[in-house]
Short mmCIF file of C-alpha atoms in Angstrom, two decimals:
data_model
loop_
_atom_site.label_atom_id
_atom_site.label_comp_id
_atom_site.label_asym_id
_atom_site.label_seq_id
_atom_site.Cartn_x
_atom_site.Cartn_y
_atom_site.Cartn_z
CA UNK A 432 -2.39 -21.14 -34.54
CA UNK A 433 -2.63 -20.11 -38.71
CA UNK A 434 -0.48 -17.37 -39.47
CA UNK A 435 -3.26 -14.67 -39.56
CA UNK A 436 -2.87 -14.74 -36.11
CA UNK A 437 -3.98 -11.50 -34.90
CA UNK A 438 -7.48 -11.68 -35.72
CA UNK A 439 -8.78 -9.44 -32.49
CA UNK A 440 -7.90 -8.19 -29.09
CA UNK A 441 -8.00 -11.54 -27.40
CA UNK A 442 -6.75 -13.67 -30.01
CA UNK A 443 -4.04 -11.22 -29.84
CA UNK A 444 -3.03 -11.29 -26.23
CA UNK A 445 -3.49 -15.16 -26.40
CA UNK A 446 -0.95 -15.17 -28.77
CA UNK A 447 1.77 -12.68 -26.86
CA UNK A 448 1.10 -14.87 -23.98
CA UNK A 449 2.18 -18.18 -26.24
CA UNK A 450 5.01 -16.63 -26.88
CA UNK A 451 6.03 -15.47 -23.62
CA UNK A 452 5.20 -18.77 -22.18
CA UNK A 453 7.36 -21.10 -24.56
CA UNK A 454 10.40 -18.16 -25.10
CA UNK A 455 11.00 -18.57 -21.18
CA UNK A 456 10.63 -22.58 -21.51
CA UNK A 457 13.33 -22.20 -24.23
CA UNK A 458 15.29 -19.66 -22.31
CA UNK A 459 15.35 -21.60 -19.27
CA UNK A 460 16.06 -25.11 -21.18
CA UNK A 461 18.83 -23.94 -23.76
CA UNK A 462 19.69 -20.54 -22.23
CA UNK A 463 19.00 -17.13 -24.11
CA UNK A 464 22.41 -16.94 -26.09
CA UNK A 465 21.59 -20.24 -27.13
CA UNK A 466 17.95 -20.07 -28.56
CA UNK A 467 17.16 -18.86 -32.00
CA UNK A 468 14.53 -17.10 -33.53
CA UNK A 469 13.35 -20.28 -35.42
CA UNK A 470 12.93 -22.11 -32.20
CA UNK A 471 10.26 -19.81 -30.60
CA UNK A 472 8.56 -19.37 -33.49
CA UNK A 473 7.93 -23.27 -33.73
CA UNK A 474 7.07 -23.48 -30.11
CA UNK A 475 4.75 -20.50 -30.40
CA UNK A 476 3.29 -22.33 -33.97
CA UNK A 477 4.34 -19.80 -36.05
CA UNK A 478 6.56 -18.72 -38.99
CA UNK A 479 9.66 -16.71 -38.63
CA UNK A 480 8.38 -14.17 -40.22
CA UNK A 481 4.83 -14.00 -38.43
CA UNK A 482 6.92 -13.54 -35.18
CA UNK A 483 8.84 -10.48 -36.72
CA UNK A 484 5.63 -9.25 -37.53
CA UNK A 485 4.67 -8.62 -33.75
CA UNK A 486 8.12 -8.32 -32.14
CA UNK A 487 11.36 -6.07 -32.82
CA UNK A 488 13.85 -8.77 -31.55
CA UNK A 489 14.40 -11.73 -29.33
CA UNK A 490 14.27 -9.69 -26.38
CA UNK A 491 10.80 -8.48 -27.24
CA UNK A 492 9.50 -11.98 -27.10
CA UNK A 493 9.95 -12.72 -22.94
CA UNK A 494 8.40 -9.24 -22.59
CA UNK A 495 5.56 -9.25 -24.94
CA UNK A 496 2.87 -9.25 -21.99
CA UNK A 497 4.19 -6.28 -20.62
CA UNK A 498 3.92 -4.22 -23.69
CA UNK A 499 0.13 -5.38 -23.61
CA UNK A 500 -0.03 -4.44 -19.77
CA UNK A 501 1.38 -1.02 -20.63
CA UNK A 502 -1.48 -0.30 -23.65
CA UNK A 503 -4.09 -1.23 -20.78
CA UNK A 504 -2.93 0.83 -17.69
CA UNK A 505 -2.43 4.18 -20.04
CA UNK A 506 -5.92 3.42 -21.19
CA UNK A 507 -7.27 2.94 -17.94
CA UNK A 508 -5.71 6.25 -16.36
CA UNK A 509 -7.21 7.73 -19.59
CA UNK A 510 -10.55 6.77 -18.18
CA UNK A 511 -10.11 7.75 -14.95
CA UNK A 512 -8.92 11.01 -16.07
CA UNK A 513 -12.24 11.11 -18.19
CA UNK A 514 -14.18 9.82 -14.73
CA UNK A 515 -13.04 12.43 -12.88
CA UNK A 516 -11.67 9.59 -10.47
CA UNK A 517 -9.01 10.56 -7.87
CA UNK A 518 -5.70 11.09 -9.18
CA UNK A 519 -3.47 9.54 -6.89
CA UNK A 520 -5.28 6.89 -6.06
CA UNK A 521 -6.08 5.71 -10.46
CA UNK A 522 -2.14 5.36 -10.12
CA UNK A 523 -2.38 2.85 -7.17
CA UNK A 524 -5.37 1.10 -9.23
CA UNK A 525 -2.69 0.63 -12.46
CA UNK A 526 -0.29 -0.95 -9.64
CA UNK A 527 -2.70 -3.49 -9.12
CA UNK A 528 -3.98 -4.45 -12.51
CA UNK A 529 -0.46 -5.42 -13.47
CA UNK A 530 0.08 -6.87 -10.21
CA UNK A 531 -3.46 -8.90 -10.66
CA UNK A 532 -1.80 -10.12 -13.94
CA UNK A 533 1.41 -11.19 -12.50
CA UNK A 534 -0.52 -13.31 -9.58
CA UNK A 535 -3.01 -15.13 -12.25
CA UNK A 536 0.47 -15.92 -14.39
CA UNK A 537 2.69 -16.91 -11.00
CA UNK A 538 4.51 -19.27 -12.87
CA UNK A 539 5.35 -17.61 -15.79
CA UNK A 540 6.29 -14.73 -13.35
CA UNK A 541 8.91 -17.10 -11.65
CA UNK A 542 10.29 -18.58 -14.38
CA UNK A 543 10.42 -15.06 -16.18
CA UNK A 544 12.34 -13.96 -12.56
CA UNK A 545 14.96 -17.25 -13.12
CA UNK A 546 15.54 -16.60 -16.77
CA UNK A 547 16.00 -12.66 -16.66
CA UNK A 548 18.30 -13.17 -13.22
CA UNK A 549 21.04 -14.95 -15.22
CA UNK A 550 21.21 -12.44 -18.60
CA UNK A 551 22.18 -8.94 -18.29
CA UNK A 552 20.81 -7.67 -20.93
CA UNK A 553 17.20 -9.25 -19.81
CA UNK A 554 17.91 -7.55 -16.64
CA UNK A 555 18.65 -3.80 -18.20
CA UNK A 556 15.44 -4.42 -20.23
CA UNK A 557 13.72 -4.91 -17.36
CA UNK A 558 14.75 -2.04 -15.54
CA UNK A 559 13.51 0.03 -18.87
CA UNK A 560 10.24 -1.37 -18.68
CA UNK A 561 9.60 -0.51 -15.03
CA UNK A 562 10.74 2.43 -15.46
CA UNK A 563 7.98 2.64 -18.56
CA UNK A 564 5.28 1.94 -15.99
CA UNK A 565 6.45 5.11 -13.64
CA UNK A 566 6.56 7.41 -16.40
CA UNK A 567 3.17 6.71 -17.04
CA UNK A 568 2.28 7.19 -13.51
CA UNK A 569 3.87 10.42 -13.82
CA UNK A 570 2.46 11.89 -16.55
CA UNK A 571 -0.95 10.99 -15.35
CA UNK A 572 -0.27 12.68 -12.22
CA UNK A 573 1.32 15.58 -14.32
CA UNK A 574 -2.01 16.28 -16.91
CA UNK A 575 -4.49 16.18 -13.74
CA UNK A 576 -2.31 18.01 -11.26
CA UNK A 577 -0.33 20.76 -12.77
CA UNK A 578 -0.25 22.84 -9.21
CA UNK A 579 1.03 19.40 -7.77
CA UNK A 580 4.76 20.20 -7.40
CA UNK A 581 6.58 18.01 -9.46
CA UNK A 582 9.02 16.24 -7.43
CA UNK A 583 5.70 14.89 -5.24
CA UNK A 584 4.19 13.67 -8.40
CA UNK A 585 7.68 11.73 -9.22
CA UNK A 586 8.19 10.77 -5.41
CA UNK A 587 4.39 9.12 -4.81
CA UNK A 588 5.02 7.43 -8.65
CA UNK A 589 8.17 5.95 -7.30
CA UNK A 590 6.46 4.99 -4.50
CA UNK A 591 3.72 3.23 -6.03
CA UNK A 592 6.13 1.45 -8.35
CA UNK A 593 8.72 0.43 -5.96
CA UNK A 594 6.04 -1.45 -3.38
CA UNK A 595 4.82 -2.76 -6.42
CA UNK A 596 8.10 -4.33 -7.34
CA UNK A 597 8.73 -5.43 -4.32
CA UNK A 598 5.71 -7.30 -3.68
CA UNK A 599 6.11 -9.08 -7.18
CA UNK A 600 9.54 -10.05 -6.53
CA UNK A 601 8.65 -11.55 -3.47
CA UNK A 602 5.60 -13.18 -4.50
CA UNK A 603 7.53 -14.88 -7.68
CA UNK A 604 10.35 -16.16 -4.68
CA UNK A 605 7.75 -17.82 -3.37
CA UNK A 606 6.63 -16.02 -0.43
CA UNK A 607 2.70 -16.76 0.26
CA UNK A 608 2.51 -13.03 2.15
CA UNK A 609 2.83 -11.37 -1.04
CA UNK A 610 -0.63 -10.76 -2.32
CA UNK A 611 -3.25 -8.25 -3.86
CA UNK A 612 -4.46 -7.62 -0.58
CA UNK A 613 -0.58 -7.00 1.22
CA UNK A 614 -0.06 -4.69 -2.18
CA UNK A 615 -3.83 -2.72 -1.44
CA UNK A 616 -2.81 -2.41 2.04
CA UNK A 617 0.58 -0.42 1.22
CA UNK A 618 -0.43 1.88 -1.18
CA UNK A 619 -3.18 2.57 0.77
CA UNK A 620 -0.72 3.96 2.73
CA UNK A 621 1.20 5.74 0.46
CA UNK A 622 -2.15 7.18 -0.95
CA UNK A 623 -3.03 8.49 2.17
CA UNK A 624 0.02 11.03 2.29
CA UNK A 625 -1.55 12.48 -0.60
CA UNK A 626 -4.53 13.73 1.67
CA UNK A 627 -4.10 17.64 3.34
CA UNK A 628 -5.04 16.26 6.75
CA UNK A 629 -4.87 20.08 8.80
CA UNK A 630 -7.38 22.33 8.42
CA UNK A 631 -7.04 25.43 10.40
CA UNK A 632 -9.82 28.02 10.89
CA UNK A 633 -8.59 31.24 11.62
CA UNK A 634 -9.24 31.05 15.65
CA UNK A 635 -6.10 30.86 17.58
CA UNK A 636 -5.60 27.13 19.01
CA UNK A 637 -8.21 25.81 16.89
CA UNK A 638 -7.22 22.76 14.60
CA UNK A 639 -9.30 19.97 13.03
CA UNK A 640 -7.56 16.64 11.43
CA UNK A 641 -8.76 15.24 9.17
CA UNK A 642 -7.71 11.24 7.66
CA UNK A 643 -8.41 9.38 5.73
CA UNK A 644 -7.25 5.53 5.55
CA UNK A 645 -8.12 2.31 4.46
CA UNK A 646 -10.97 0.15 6.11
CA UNK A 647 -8.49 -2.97 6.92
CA UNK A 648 -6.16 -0.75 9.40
CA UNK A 649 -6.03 -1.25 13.38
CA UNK A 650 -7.28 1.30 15.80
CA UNK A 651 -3.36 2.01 16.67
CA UNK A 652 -2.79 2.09 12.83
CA UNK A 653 -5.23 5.51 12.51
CA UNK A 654 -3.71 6.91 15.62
CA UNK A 655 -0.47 6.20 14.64
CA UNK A 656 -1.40 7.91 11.08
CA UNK A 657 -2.77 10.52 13.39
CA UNK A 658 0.16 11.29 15.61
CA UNK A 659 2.68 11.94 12.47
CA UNK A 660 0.43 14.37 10.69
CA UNK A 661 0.09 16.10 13.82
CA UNK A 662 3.94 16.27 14.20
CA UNK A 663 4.31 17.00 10.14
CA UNK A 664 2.08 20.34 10.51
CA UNK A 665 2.66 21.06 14.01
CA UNK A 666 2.49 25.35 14.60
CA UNK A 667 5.75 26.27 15.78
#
């Protein structure tokens, strides 16, 4: 790759993703403490100075793809918002975009997992950058529903991350239950305590509720869904 490396869009994330990819090869083989600057930069076929061009430090290098996957989820809630697309469920759609990512990169994932497992400070950055994803979540939630209370906006973007998290973690471990589908499946859950599901009209004993859930769930699923909204708003 010359050193006028970030020609466009693509030729940019192609090159974030080279670096990724041979930082965590590096990582893994020599160990962080142990790998210089000068080493990634020849993996990645690039000058010192090139690298410092598009990353802050060393740490920056075995995250770049994230930063990237940041950029695209805040630009896709920004469409949504434009869309008129439903709130809480634009947040679940973000989940899965990075998710999709993760699951077309497993290996990188994993060996991303191995290498940030053994080095704290890999492991606090990590925490930072989820947490980066939630505050987006957040503040979309916050711009398109300002009557939203805020501690639901925070609790269903906590949600959202967390069985996000989880999934990935499990899915980089190895475990072949952990897919895009298992992910849609929970926070089509989650999404669907976002729904009012009572309607009262103003007749004594008259109630109607109302759900909504996702196409892939049982009969006993919907009843089940059922049965705790009915408790949640129950007239005392």
């Amino acid at each position: 790759m010359s050193e006028g490396v970030v020609a466009g869009e693509s030729d940019a994330a192609d090159f974030r993703m080279q670096v990724v990819a041979e930082s965590i090869r590096l990582f893994a083989e020599q160990g962080y403490e142990s790998t210089t600057v000068d080493a990634v930069a020849a993996a990645a076929g690039v000058s010192r100075r090139t690298l410092f061009r598009q990353f802050r430090s060393k740490e920056d290098f075995i995250f770049a793809d994230h930063e990237q996957l940041l950029v695209l989820v805040a630009e896709q809630l920004a469409d949504a918002e434009e869309s008129g697309a439903d709130p809480w469920w634009s947040v679940c759609v973000g989940a899965e975009r990075v998710f999709a990512h993760f699951a077309t990169h497993r290996d990188l994932a994993a060996g991303r997992y191995r290498v940030v497992s053994r080095v704290p400070a890999l492991r606090d950055r990590e925490l930072v950058t989820t947490y980066r994803y939630q505050r987006l979540f957040e503040e979309s939630l916050r711009r398109r529903l300002p009557d939203v209370p805020r501690v639901r906006q925070v609790a269903y973007a906590a949600a959202v991350t967390g069985a996000h998290n989880h999934l990935l973690r499990q899915m980089v471990r190895g475990d072949e239950s952990a897919t895009a589908d298992a992910l849609r499946a929970e926070l089509q859950r989650i999404h669907s305590t976002m729904i009012e599901p009572v309607h009262r009209d103003s007749s004594p004993g008259n109630a109607v509720t109302v759900v909504m859930h996702g196409a892939d769930l049982s009969a006993d699923d919907v009843a089940d869904i059922v049965r705790k909204r009915l408790t949640w708003h129950a007239v005392p």
